[in-house]
PDB file of C-alpha atoms in Angstrom:
ATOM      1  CA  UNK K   1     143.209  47.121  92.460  1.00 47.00           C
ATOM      2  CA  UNK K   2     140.696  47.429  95.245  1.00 52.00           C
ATOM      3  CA  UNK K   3     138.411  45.054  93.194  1.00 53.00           C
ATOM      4  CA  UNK K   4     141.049  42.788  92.356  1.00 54.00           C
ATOM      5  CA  UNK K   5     141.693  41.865  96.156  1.00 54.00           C
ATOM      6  CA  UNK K   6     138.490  41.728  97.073  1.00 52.00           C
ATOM      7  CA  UNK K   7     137.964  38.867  94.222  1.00 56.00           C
ATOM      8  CA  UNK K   8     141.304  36.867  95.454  1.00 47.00           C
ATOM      9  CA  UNK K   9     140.142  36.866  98.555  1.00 53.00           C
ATOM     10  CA  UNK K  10     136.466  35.768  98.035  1.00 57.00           C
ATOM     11  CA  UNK K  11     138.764  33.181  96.358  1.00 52.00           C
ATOM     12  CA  UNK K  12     140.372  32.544  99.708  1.00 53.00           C
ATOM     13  CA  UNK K  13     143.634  33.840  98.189  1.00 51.00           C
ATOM     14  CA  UNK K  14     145.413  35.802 100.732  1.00 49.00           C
ATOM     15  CA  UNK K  15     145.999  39.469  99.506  1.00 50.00           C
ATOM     16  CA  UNK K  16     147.033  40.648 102.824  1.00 55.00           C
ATOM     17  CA  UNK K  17     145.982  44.372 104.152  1.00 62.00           C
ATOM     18  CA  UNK K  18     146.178  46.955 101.365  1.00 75.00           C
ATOM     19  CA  UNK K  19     147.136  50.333 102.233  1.00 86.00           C
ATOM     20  CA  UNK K  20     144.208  52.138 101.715  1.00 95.00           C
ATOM     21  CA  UNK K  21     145.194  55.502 103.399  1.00 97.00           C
ATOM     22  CA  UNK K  22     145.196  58.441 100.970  1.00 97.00           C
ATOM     23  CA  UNK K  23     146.768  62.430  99.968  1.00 97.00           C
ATOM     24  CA  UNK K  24     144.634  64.462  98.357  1.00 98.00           C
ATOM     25  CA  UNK K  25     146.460  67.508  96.798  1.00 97.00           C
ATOM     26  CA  UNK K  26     145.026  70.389  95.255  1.00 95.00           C
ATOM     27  CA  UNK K  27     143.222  74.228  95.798  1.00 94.00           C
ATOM     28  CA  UNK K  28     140.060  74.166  97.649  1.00 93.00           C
ATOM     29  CA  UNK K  29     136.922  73.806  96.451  1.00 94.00           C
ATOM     30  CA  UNK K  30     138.281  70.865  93.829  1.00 95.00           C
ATOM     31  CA  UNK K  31     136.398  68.263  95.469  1.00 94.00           C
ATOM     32  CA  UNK K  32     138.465  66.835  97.589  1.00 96.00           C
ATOM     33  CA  UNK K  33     135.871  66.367 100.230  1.00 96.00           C
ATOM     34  CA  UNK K  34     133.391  65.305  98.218  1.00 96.00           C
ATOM     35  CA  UNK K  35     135.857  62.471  96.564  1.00 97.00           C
ATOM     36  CA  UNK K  36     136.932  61.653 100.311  1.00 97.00           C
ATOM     37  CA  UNK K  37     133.115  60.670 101.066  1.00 97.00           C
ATOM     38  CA  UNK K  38     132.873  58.582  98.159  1.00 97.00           C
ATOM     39  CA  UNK K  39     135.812  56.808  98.283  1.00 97.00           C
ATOM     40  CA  UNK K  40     134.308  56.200 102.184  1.00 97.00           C
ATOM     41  CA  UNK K  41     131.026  54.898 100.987  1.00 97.00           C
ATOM     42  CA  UNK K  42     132.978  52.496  98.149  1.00 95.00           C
ATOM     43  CA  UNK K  43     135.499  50.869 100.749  1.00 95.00           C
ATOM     44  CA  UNK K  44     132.297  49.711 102.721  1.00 95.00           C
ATOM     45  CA  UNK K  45     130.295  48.255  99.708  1.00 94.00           C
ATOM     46  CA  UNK K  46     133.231  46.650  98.884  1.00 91.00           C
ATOM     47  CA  UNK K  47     133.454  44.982 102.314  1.00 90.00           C
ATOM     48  CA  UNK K  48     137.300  47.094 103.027  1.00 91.00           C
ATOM     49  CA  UNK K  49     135.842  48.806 106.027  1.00 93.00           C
ATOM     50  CA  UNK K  50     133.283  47.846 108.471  1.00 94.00           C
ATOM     51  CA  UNK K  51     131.047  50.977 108.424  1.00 95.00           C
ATOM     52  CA  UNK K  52     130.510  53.654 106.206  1.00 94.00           C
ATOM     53  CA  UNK K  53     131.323  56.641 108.048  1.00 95.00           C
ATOM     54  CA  UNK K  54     133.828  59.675 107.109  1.00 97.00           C
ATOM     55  CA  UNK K  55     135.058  61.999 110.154  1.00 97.00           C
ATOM     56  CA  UNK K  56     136.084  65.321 109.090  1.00 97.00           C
ATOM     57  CA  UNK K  57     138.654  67.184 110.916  1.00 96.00           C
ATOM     58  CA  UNK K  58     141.416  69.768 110.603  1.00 94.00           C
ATOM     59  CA  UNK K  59     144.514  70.673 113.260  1.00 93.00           C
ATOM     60  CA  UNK K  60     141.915  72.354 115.644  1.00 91.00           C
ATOM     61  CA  UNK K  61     140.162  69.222 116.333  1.00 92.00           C
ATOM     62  CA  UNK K  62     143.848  67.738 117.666  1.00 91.00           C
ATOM     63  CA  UNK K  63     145.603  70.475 119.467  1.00 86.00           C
ATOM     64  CA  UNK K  64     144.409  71.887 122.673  1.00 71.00           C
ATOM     65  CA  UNK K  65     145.554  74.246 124.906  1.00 65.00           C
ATOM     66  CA  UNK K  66     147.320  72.390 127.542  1.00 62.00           C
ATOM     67  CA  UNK K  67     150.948  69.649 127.147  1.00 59.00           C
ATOM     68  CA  UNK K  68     149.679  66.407 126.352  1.00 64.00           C
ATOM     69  CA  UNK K  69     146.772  67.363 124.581  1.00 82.00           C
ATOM     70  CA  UNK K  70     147.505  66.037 120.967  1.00 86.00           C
ATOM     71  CA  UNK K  71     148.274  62.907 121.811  1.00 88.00           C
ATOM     72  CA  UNK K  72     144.981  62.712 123.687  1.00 90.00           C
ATOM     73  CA  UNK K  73     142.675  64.852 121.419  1.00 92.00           C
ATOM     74  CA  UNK K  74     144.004  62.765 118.766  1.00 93.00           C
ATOM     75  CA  UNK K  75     143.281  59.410 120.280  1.00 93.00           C
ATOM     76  CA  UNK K  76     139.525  60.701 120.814  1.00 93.00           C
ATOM     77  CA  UNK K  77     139.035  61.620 117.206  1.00 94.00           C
ATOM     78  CA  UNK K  78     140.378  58.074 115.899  1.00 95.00           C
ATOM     79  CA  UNK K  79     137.869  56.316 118.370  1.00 95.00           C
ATOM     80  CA  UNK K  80     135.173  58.723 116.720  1.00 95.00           C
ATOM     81  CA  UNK K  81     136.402  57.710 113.278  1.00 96.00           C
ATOM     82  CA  UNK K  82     137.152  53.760 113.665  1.00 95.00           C
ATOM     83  CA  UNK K  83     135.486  52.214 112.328  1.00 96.00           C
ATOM     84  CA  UNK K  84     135.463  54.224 109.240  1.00 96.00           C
ATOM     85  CA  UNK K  85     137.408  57.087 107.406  1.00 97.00           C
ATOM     86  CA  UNK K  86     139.248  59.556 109.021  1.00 98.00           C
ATOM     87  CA  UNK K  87     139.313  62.801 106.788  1.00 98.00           C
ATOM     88  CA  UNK K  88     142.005  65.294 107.814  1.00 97.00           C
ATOM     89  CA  UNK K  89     141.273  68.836 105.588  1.00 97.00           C
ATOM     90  CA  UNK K  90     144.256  70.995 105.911  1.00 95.00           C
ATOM     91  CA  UNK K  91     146.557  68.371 107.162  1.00 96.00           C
ATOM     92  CA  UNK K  92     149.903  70.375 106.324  1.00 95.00           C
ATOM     93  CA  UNK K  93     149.425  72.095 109.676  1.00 94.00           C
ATOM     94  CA  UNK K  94     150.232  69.477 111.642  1.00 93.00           C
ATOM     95  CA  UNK K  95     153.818  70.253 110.107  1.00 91.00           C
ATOM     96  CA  UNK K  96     154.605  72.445 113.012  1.00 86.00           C
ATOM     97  CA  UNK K  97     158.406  71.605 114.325  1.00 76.00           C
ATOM     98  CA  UNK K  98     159.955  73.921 117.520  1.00 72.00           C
ATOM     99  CA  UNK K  99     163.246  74.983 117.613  1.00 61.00           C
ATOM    100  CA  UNK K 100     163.512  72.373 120.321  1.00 66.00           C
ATOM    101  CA  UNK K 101     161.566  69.473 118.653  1.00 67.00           C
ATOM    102  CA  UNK K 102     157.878  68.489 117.742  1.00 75.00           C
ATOM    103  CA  UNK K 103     154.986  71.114 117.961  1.00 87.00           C
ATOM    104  CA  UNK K 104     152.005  69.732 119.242  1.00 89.00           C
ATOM    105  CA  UNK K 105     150.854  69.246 115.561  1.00 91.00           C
ATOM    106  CA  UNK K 106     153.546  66.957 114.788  1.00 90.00           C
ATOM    107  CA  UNK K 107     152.484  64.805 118.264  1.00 89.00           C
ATOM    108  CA  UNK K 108     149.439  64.309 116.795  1.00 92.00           C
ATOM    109  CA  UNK K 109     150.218  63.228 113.617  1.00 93.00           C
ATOM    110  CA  UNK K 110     152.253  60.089 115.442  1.00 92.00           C
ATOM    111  CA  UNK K 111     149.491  59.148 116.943  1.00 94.00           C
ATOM    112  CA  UNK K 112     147.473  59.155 114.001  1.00 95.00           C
ATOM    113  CA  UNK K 113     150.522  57.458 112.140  1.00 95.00           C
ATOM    114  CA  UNK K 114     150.479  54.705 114.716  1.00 95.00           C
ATOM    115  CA  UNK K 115     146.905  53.907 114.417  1.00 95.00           C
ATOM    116  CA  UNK K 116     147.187  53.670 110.333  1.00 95.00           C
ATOM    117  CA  UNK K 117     149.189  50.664 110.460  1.00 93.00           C
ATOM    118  CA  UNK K 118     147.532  48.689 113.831  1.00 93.00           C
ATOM    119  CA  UNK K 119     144.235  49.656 112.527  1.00 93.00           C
ATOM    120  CA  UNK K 120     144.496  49.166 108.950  1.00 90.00           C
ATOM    121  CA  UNK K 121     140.883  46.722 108.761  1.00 89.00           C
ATOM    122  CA  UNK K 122     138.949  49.054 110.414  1.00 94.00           C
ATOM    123  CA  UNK K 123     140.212  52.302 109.333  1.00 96.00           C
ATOM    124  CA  UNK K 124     140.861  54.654 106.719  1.00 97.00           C
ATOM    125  CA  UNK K 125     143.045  57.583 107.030  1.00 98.00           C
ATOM    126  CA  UNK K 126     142.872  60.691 104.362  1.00 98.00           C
ATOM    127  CA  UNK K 127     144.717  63.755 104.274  1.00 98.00           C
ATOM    128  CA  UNK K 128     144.160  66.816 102.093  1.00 97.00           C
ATOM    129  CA  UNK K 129     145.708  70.140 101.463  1.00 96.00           C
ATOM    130  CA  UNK K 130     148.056  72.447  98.928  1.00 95.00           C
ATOM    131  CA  UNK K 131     149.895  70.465  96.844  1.00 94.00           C
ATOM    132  CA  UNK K 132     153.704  71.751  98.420  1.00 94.00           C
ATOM    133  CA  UNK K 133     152.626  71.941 101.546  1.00 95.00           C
ATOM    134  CA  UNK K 134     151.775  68.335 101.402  1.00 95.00           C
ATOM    135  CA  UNK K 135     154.626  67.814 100.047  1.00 94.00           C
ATOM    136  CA  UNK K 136     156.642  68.997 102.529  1.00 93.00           C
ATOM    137  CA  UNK K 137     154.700  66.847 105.244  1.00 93.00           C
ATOM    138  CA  UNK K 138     155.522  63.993 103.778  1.00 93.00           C
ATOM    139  CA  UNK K 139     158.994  65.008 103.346  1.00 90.00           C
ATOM    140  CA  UNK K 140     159.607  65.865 107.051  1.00 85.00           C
ATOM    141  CA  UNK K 141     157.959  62.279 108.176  1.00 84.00           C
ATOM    142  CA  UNK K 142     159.546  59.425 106.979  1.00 83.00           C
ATOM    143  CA  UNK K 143     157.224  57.435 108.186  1.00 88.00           C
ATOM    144  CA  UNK K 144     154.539  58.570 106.611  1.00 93.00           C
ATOM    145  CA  UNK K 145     155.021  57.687 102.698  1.00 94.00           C
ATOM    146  CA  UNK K 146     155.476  54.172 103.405  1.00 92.00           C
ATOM    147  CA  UNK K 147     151.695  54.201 104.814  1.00 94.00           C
ATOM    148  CA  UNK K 148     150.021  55.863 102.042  1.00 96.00           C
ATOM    149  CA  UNK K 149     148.639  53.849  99.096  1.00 94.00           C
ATOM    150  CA  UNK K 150     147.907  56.736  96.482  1.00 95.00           C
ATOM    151  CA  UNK K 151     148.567  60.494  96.127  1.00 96.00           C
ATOM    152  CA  UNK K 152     145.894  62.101  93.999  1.00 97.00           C
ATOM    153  CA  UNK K 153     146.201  65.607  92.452  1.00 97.00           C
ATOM    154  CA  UNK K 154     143.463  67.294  92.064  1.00 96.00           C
ATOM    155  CA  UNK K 155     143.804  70.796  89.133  1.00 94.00           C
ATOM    156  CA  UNK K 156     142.236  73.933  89.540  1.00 93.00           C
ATOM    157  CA  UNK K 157     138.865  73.782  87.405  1.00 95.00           C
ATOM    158  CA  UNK K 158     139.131  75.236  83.703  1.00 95.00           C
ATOM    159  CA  UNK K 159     137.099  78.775  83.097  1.00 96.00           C
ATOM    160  CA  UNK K 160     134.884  77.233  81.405  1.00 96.00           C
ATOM    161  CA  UNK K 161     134.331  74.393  83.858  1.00 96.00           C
ATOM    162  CA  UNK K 162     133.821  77.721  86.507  1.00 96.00           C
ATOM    163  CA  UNK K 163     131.639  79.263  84.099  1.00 97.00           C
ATOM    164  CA  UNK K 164     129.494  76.201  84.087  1.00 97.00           C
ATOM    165  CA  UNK K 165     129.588  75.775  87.830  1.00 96.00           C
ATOM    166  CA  UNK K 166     128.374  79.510  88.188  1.00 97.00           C
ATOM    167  CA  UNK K 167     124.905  79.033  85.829  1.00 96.00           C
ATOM    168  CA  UNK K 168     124.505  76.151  87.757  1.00 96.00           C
ATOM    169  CA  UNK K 169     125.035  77.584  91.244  1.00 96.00           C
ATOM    170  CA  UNK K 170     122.754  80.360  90.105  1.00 96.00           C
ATOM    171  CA  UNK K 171     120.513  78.193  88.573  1.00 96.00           C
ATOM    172  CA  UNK K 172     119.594  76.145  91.855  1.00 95.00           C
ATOM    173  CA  UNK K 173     118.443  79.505  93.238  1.00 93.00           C
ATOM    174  CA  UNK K 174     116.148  80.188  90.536  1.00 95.00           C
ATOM    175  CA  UNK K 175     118.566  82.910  88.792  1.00 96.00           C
ATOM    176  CA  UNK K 176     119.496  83.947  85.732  1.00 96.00           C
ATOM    177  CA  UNK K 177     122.564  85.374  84.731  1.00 97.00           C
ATOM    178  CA  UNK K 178     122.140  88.104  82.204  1.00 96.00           C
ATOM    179  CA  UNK K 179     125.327  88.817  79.211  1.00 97.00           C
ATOM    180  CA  UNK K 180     126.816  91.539  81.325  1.00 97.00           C
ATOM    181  CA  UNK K 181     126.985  89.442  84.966  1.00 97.00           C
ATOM    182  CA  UNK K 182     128.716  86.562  82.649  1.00 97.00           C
ATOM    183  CA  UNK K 183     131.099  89.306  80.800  1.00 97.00           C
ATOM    184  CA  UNK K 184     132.018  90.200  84.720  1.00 96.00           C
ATOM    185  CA  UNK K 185     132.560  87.018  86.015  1.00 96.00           C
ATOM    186  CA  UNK K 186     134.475  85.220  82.985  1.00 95.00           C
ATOM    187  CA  UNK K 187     136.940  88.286  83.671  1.00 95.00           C
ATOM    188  CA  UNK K 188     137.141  87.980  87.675  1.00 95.00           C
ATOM    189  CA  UNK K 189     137.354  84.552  88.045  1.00 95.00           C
ATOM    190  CA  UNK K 190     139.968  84.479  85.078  1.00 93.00           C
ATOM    191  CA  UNK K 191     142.267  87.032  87.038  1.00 92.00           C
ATOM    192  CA  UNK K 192     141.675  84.941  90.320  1.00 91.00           C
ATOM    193  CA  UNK K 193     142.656  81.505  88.585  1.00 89.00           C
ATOM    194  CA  UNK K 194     146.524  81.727  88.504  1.00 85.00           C
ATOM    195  CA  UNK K 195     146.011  82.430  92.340  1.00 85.00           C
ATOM    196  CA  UNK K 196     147.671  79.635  94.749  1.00 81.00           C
ATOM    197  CA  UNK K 197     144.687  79.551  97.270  1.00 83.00           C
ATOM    198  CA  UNK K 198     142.292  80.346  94.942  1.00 89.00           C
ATOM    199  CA  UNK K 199     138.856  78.823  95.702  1.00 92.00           C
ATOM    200  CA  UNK K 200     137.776  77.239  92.500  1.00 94.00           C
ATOM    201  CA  UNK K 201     133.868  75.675  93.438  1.00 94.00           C
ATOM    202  CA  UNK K 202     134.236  77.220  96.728  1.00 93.00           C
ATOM    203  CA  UNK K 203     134.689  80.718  95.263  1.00 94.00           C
ATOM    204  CA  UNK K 204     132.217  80.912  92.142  1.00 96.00           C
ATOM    205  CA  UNK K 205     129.416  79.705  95.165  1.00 95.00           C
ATOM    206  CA  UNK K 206     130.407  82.566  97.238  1.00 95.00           C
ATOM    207  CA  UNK K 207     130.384  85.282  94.050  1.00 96.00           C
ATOM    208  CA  UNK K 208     126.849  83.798  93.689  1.00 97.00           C
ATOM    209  CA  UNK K 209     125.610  84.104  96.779  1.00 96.00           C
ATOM    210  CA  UNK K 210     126.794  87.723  97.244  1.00 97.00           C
ATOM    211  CA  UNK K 211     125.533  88.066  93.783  1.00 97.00           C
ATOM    212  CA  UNK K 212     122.358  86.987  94.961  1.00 97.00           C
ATOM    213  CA  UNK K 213     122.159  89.706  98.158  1.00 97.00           C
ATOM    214  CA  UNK K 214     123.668  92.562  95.573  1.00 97.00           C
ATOM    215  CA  UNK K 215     120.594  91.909  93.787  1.00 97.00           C
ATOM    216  CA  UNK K 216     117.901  92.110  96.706  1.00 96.00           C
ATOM    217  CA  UNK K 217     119.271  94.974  97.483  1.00 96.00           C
ATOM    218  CA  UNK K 218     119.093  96.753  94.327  1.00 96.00           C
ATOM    219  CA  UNK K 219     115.089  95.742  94.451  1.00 96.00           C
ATOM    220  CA  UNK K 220     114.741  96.288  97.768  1.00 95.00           C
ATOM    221  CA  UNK K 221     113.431 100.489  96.736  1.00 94.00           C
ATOM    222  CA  UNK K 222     110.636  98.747  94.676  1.00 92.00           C
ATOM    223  CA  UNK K 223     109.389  96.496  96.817  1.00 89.00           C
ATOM    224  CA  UNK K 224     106.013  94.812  94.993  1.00 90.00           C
ATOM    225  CA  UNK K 225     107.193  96.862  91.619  1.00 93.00           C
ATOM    226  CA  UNK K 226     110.045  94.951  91.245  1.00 93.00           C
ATOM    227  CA  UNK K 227     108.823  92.206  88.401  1.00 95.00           C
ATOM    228  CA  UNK K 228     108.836  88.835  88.300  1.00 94.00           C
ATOM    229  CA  UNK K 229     111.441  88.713  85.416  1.00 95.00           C
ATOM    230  CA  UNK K 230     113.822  91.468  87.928  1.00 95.00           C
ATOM    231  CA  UNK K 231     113.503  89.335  90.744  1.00 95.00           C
ATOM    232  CA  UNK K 232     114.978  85.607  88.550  1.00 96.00           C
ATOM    233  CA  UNK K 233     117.823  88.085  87.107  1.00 97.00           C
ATOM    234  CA  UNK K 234     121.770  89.084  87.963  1.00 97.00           C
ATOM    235  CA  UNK K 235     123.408  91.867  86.559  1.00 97.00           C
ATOM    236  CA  UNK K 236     126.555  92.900  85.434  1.00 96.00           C
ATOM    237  CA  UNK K 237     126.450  95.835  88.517  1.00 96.00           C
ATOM    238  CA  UNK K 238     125.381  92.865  90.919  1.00 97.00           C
ATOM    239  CA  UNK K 239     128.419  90.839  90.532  1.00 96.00           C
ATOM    240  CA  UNK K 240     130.891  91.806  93.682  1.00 94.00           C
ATOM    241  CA  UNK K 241     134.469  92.773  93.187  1.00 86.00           C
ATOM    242  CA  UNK K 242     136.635  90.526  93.913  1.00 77.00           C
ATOM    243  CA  UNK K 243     140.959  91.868  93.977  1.00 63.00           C
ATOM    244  CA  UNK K 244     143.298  90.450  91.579  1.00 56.00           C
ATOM    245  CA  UNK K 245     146.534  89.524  91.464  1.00 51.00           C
ATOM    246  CA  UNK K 246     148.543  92.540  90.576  1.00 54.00           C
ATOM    247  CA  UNK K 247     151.390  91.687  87.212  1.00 51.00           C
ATOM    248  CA  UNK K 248     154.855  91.134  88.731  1.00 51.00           C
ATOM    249  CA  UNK K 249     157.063  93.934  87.848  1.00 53.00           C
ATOM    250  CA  UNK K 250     160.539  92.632  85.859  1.00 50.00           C
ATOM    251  CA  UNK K 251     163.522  94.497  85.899  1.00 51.00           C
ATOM    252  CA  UNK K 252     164.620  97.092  88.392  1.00 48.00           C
ATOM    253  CA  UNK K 253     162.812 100.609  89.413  1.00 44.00           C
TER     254      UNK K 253
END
């Protein structure tokens, strides 16, 4: 569609603004950052928006402490991000209603409403989270569906798309994963898929990395005995625990 436009208008066919604003639903660590910088970079080499910059922000960059503050912190970040993309991770929390009205989340988010229809040439608003959380955001705004041109889901990874992520993420550091630190894994990050927040890239990086320190600590005792071979290897015993979801009972005690 985007290239479509852009060839009607080079035809000086007028296409009008598209709608170019985006939700991004899914778990962390599903790429939904990563696609969010993309999608920045491809609106500018299209010509869509004037500069290829992506903001990043969550609720904390648009509440402060004091009445007023939302509407004012949000202002600031939308002159940071126009013109450009304005990435909102976590944007469910500005779904924040009092008992007596708006939360200061919810102020912020009309700002940033306003500005996605006056500034619709110059910039790009995107905003990520949980799939039903999002939902319900754009449930309690009315407003707000009519602005966004696409929803995109984005699925937890498979196993064996983890699996793959987690040689590679040990790979980069020079490490090898021996039969009994894959056994481990396949098993813990199977038991942590069916979680709702569960970290999918996010959290195989972080079993690596503590992976990684596990190991150095096991060598540490040998110091300059510890081979060459030791040093590039995981082990089962390396791998850190991670808590799984415990089976939900059915029927009564």
């Amino acid at each position: 569609v985007l290239l479509e436009n852009k060839r009607l208008s080079s035809r000086g066919e007028d296409v009008g603004s598209p709608r170019l604003h985006l939700v991004l639903v899914g778990n962390p660590g599903t790429g939904k950052t990563v696609v969010a910088r993309h999608y920045s970079r491809l609106l500018f080499d299209l010509g869509l928006i004037p500069a290829d910059k992506c903001t990043e922000i969550d609720k904390s960059h648009l509440v402060g402490k004091w009445q007023g503050d939302p509407e004012t912190k949000a202002r600031e970040a939308l002159e940071k991000a126009s013109p450009g993309v304005l990435f909102i991770d976590e944007a469910y929390t500005l779904n924040d209603p009092y008992s007596h009205g708006r939360g200061p989340g919810g102020a912020a988010l009309e700002t940033i409403m306003k500005a996605m229809e006056d500034r619709r040439e110059t910039l790009v608003v995107i905003l990520a989270g949980y799939k039903k959380e999002m939902d319900d955001l754009m449930s309690v705004n009315p407003g707000l569906p009519s602005r966004i041109g696409a929803t995109i889901e984005f699925p937890n990874y498979s196993l064996d798309e983890l699996m793959e992520i987690a040689r590679r993420s040990a790979s980069k550091q020079k490490l090898n994963l021996d039969a009994g630190a894959v056994e481990t894994l396949n098993q813990i990050l199977g038991g942590l898929l069916p979680k709702h927040d569960f970290g999918n890239a996010r959290e195989v990086e972080s079993l690596i990395e503590e992976a990684k320190r596990n190991q150095v600590n096991r060598l540490a005792p040998l110091d300059d005995m510890a081979t060459s071979e030791e040093r590039r290897t995981i082990l089962q015993e390396d791998i850190p625990k991670r808590q799984q979801p415990k089976p939900k009972r059915v029927g009564f005690l």
